[in-house]
Amino acid sequence: MRAEAQAHVDSINEALALLRRFLDWDRALRRLDELNARVEDQALWNDPKAAQEVMRERRRLDEAITATRAIETELADTVELMDMAEAEGDTGMVDDGVAGLAALSLRANEDKIKALLAGEADANDTYIEVNAGAGGTESQDWAGMLSRMYTRWAERRGMKVELIDQHSGEQAGIKSATLLLKGENAYGYAKTESGVHRLVRISPYDSAARRHTSFASVWVYPVIDDNIEVEYNESDLRIDTYRASGAGGQHINTTDSAVRITHIPTGIVVQCQNQRSQHKNKAEAYNQLRARLYERELAIREAAANAENDSKTDIGWGHQIRSYVLQPYQMVKDLRTGVVSTAPGDVLDGALDPFMAAALSQRVTGETVEVDDVD
């Protein structure tokens, strides 16, 4: 078999192996049989909410199992036809087979990512919070670049983006910003971006044209719908109001319409200033608080499952998940998965899917990669 064809076969088999591992194949087959039996039980339909949950789980499992089996069948058929074509010297059919394998590889990896987005809140909209690290203008400019990167990524996927809160830097960029991304599986994809991001470049703000390293943190948490309950005591909250600031803020209102809520037991702080109405800003801040508390609970669960601490880290050296180098060479490297891009301009314009896909896969396999950071 041609090397190109073998590479596609290896990619497909890798995606299938991950799908089977994620689904826990034998357990998934048994569970689907159980769900099919429950659907046939008329008593189930006396409880519409329970019936809806059963149908949702059944549909998800059935789609994943059917898609996996279809890829396995198509792979076997294509390889068999290519072997026959090579034996007969039919190069045209072999070329068609290679093209078919390339298309199948793309489909297998798309199905793999789709299956990996099956978490409790993966389908939900998401907040993305960006904060500049130490370093003044340099880090604030970098935080602004990251905010734009996630906006562009969301727009590429047809999502709607809303700016919930932003505090501008003194000279350039932002001190912090909170984006709301609305779209299919927004949280499922974006959750892999939480962490510290490092930029290396020749500073446009340094008259000596020296190379600078800047840091900014990203925190991603899901929008919570009515199906997910989050409990907290009102007595644990401190609510402050203040005058909106940032681009346009001083022109939009002259009253204390911006709202900041602090959850005292955890130290979580959320704020909103994008609406004229204090009431609307408070409602949005409460939504963010519920989302942050829920994300904290998810992190605790994941940390317990992985026997490691998944809390926030310092915004600085040694904690970064990804490095973006613009000078003296061009490279973006993910320090968790080893995924590399030599086109940082494309990445900063929203080409994040390869990084997200690799990080999602790593959450299933649990495999770590030893990756040296770039200088």
XYZ file of C-alpha atoms in Angstrom:
375
model
C 0.000 0.000 0.000
C 1.199 3.509 -0.823
C 2.703 5.475 2.056
C 0.040 8.177 1.638
C -2.756 5.618 1.825
C -1.176 3.928 4.867
C -0.984 7.281 6.658
C -4.723 7.753 6.127
C -5.428 4.218 7.342
C -3.347 4.815 10.477
C -5.197 8.082 11.153
C -8.581 6.377 10.763
C -7.616 3.479 13.014
C -6.343 5.910 15.645
C -9.656 7.803 15.571
C -11.632 4.544 15.789
C -9.554 3.325 18.728
C -10.167 6.569 20.583
C -13.899 6.428 19.816
C -14.153 2.876 21.146
C -12.145 3.792 24.233
C -14.223 6.874 24.910
C -17.504 5.007 24.475
C -16.285 2.006 26.499
C -17.500 -0.062 23.551
C -18.873 -3.184 25.240
C -20.564 -1.159 27.971
C -22.027 1.209 25.359
C -23.572 -1.702 23.439
C -25.148 -3.087 26.605
C -26.400 0.349 27.605
C -27.988 0.914 24.196
C -29.842 -2.401 24.523
C -31.096 -1.293 27.955
C -32.269 2.062 26.615
C -34.039 0.437 23.671
C -35.899 -1.802 26.110
C -36.885 1.196 28.261
C -38.233 3.059 25.242
C -40.537 0.120 24.497
C -41.890 0.216 28.053
C -45.087 2.300 27.971
C -44.670 3.224 31.629
C -41.693 5.405 30.728
C -43.910 7.854 28.853
C -45.870 8.634 32.013
C -42.878 10.757 33.042
C -42.117 13.130 30.120
C -38.913 14.483 31.682
C -37.474 10.999 32.282
C -38.529 9.942 28.782
C -36.760 12.951 27.293
C -33.537 12.127 29.144
C -33.690 8.473 28.023
C -34.312 9.470 24.408
C -31.447 11.969 24.493
C -28.984 9.389 25.838
C -30.273 6.730 23.434
C -29.892 9.046 20.434
C -26.355 10.030 21.412
C -25.224 6.431 21.899
C -26.952 5.159 18.771
C -25.431 7.893 16.601
C -21.922 7.277 17.960
C -22.107 3.488 17.591
C -23.645 3.671 14.110
C -21.044 6.191 12.914
C -18.179 4.090 14.280
C -19.441 0.907 12.628
C -19.975 2.734 9.312
C -16.383 3.985 9.291
C -15.041 0.520 10.131
C -17.027 -1.026 7.275
C -16.034 1.630 4.760
C -12.377 1.347 5.768
C -12.346 -2.429 5.320
C -14.115 -2.195 1.937
C -11.810 0.535 0.631
C -8.633 -1.281 1.679
C -9.871 -4.504 0.087
C -10.651 -2.739 -3.219
C -7.254 -1.000 -3.193
C -5.444 -4.304 -2.623
C -7.278 -5.776 -5.607
C -6.523 -2.725 -7.744
C -2.819 -2.811 -6.872
C -2.679 -6.506 -7.717
C -4.227 -5.777 -11.127
C -2.099 -2.681 -11.726
C -5.133 -0.380 -11.922
C -3.532 2.919 -10.852
C -6.730 4.875 -11.459
C -8.661 2.809 -8.945
C -5.769 3.066 -6.498
C -5.851 6.863 -6.814
C -9.593 6.803 -6.165
C -8.966 4.649 -3.108
C -6.403 7.091 -1.710
C -8.860 9.966 -2.197
C -11.579 7.913 -0.493
C -9.314 7.181 2.467
C -8.434 10.876 2.800
C -12.141 11.782 2.942
C -12.818 8.954 5.386
C -9.952 10.079 7.610
C -11.442 13.567 7.767
C -14.870 12.150 8.634
C -13.459 9.808 11.281
C -11.681 12.637 13.039
C -14.774 14.848 12.874
C -16.848 12.029 14.409
C -14.172 11.553 17.048
C -14.361 15.185 18.132
C -18.151 15.115 18.047
C -18.164 12.096 20.369
C -15.679 13.738 22.725
C -18.110 16.645 23.201
C -20.520 14.645 25.306
C -19.892 16.235 28.688
C -22.684 17.556 30.871
C -22.259 21.158 29.689
C -20.269 20.715 26.465
C -23.201 21.711 24.243
C -23.747 24.963 26.165
C -22.711 28.512 25.339
C -19.557 29.659 27.101
C -17.804 32.553 28.757
C -14.148 33.201 27.979
C -12.313 35.429 30.432
C -8.920 36.895 29.467
C -6.625 38.585 31.999
C -3.295 40.288 31.361
C -0.333 39.143 33.422
C 2.386 41.276 34.939
C 4.217 43.469 32.466
C 2.040 46.497 31.867
C 1.444 47.502 28.259
C 3.124 44.414 26.788
C 0.881 41.940 28.612
C -2.195 44.101 28.151
C -1.613 44.209 24.398
C -1.163 40.425 24.411
C -4.435 39.982 26.314
C -6.149 42.093 23.665
C -4.677 39.881 20.934
C -6.019 36.774 22.691
C -9.464 38.315 23.053
C -9.501 38.982 19.314
C -8.230 35.429 18.607
C -11.163 33.832 20.408
C -13.595 36.232 18.762
C -12.256 35.236 15.336
C -12.343 31.528 16.209
C -15.978 31.818 17.266
C -16.911 33.755 14.141
C -15.250 31.086 11.972
C -17.569 28.523 13.548
C -20.643 30.682 13.044
C -21.012 31.604 16.708
C -22.333 34.868 18.071
C -19.928 36.834 20.268
C -20.914 39.352 22.951
C -18.518 41.489 24.983
C -19.782 41.224 28.559
C -17.095 43.192 30.358
C -13.801 44.854 29.434
C -11.200 46.971 31.207
C -8.880 48.687 28.758
C -5.138 49.096 29.232
C -3.619 52.518 29.829
C -1.802 52.645 26.469
C -2.962 49.598 24.505
C -4.804 46.305 24.799
C -6.872 45.260 27.801
C -6.376 44.485 31.458
C -9.259 42.008 31.304
C -12.249 41.052 29.193
C -15.131 38.597 29.378
C -16.635 37.272 26.146
C -19.875 35.345 25.780
C -19.796 32.856 22.892
C -23.124 31.504 21.724
C -23.123 28.466 19.459
C -23.194 24.689 19.215
C -20.695 22.999 21.577
C -19.114 26.358 22.407
C -18.019 25.261 25.882
C -17.026 21.769 24.753
C -14.450 23.136 22.356
C -13.291 26.205 24.249
C -12.803 24.512 27.641
C -9.405 23.215 26.501
C -8.112 26.800 26.271
C -8.075 27.490 30.016
C -4.567 28.271 31.216
C -1.656 30.669 30.763
C -0.642 31.727 27.247
C 2.869 33.057 26.522
C 3.928 35.441 23.741
C 7.491 36.069 22.526
C 8.037 38.932 20.057
C 9.951 42.098 19.256
C 7.970 44.683 21.171
C 6.294 47.414 19.111
C 6.424 49.539 22.275
C 10.193 49.243 22.820
C 12.245 51.874 20.992
C 15.293 49.583 21.298
C 13.397 46.811 19.446
C 14.193 44.221 22.087
C 12.493 40.849 22.375
C 9.850 40.635 25.107
C 7.990 37.751 26.747
C 4.419 38.426 27.858
C 1.803 36.345 29.645
C -1.980 36.345 29.839
C -4.425 33.896 31.379
C -7.585 32.453 29.873
C -10.410 30.969 31.896
C -13.355 29.241 30.227
C -16.630 28.362 31.967
C -20.027 27.274 30.606
C -23.298 29.157 30.551
C -25.619 27.288 32.910
C -29.101 26.433 31.687
C -32.154 25.521 33.742
C -31.272 21.811 33.626
C -28.235 22.339 35.863
C -28.709 23.395 39.480
C -26.089 25.531 41.217
C -26.570 26.310 44.895
C -25.155 29.239 46.847
C -26.237 31.428 49.757
C -27.101 35.061 49.119
C -25.445 35.865 52.442
C -22.126 34.704 50.938
C -22.254 37.389 48.244
C -20.918 40.949 48.251
C -22.461 43.121 45.545
C -20.757 46.366 44.500
C -21.838 48.896 41.899
C -19.564 51.310 40.060
C -19.452 53.529 37.006
C -18.796 51.726 33.713
C -15.344 52.287 32.216
C -13.488 51.296 29.074
C -14.237 52.027 25.438
C -17.543 53.855 25.248
C -18.397 53.262 28.876
C -18.134 56.867 30.053
C -20.274 57.979 27.126
C -22.952 55.329 27.659
C -23.916 56.169 31.232
C -23.015 58.464 34.077
C -24.533 56.391 36.889
C -23.215 53.433 38.867
C -24.733 50.858 36.493
C -21.806 48.394 36.421
C -22.078 45.490 38.869
C -19.438 43.365 40.598
C -20.366 40.270 42.632
C -17.897 38.535 44.943
C -18.558 35.018 46.256
C -16.791 35.321 49.588
C -16.185 31.605 50.399
C -14.379 30.928 47.099
C -13.087 34.409 46.241
C -14.747 34.219 42.821
C -15.402 37.683 41.362
C -17.630 38.412 38.365
C -18.623 41.720 36.857
C -20.679 43.185 34.032
C -20.910 46.683 32.598
C -22.110 46.249 29.006
C -25.744 47.280 29.649
C -27.114 50.717 30.529
C -29.340 49.162 33.173
C -27.892 48.159 36.546
C -30.672 45.569 36.793
C -29.598 43.905 33.509
C -25.936 44.024 34.476
C -26.752 42.418 37.818
C -28.737 39.633 36.116
C -25.817 38.907 33.766
C -23.354 38.965 36.674
C -25.497 36.384 38.494
C -25.409 34.213 35.360
C -21.624 34.448 35.324
C -21.439 33.594 39.022
C -23.511 30.437 38.565
C -21.318 29.497 35.623
C -18.095 30.058 37.564
C -19.331 28.045 40.541
C -20.370 25.225 38.226
C -17.007 25.302 36.423
C -15.312 25.129 39.814
C -17.324 22.021 40.640
C -16.351 20.452 37.308
C -12.686 21.194 38.019
C -12.973 19.559 41.453
C -14.518 16.461 39.900
C -11.828 16.264 37.226
C -9.072 16.790 39.762
C -10.467 13.982 41.906
C -10.729 11.669 38.919
C -7.185 12.418 37.773
C -5.719 12.662 41.285
C -4.230 16.027 40.479
C -4.955 19.660 41.208
C -6.605 21.524 38.348
C -6.835 24.926 39.981
C -5.781 28.263 38.524
C -2.056 29.001 38.497
C 0.071 32.124 38.480
C 0.101 34.098 35.261
C 3.770 33.650 34.551
C 6.680 31.461 33.559
C 6.395 27.731 34.157
C 2.598 27.608 34.081
C 1.891 28.236 30.391
C -0.095 25.772 28.283
C 0.926 27.278 24.941
C 3.709 29.487 23.596
C 3.368 31.842 20.625
C 6.715 32.917 19.138
C 6.701 35.681 16.522
C 10.452 36.491 16.544
C 13.116 35.391 15.707
C 11.110 32.571 14.099
C 7.423 31.759 13.684
C 5.918 29.003 15.822
C 3.015 28.198 18.121
C 3.523 25.150 20.351
C 1.058 23.556 22.749
C 2.984 22.355 25.778
C 0.367 19.750 26.765
C -0.098 17.916 23.474
C 2.952 18.847 21.402
C 0.817 20.235 18.559
C 2.801 22.808 16.570
C 1.887 25.427 13.977
C 4.435 27.397 11.955
C 1.761 29.932 10.989
C 1.124 31.971 14.158
C -0.687 34.603 12.113
C -3.344 32.034 11.230
C -3.583 30.843 14.838
C -4.012 34.385 16.124
C -6.710 34.813 13.488
C -8.676 31.953 15.032
C -7.214 28.734 13.557
C -7.430 26.879 16.872
C -9.233 23.654 15.925
C -6.110 21.395 15.760
C -5.034 22.499 19.244
C -8.513 21.986 20.688
C -8.944 18.568 19.038
C -5.641 17.296 20.414
C -6.408 18.556 23.922
C -9.868 16.931 23.859
C -8.327 13.613 22.777
C -5.737 13.844 25.533
C -8.491 14.154 28.139
C -9.760 10.726 27.048
C -6.446 8.912 26.687
C -4.826 10.504 29.739
C -1.512 10.285 27.894
C 0.999 13.021 28.643
C 3.587 14.302 26.195
C 6.999 15.592 27.179
C 7.302 18.866 25.291
C 10.128 21.389 25.546
C 9.034 25.001 25.510
C 10.206 27.282 22.724
C 12.585 30.170 23.382
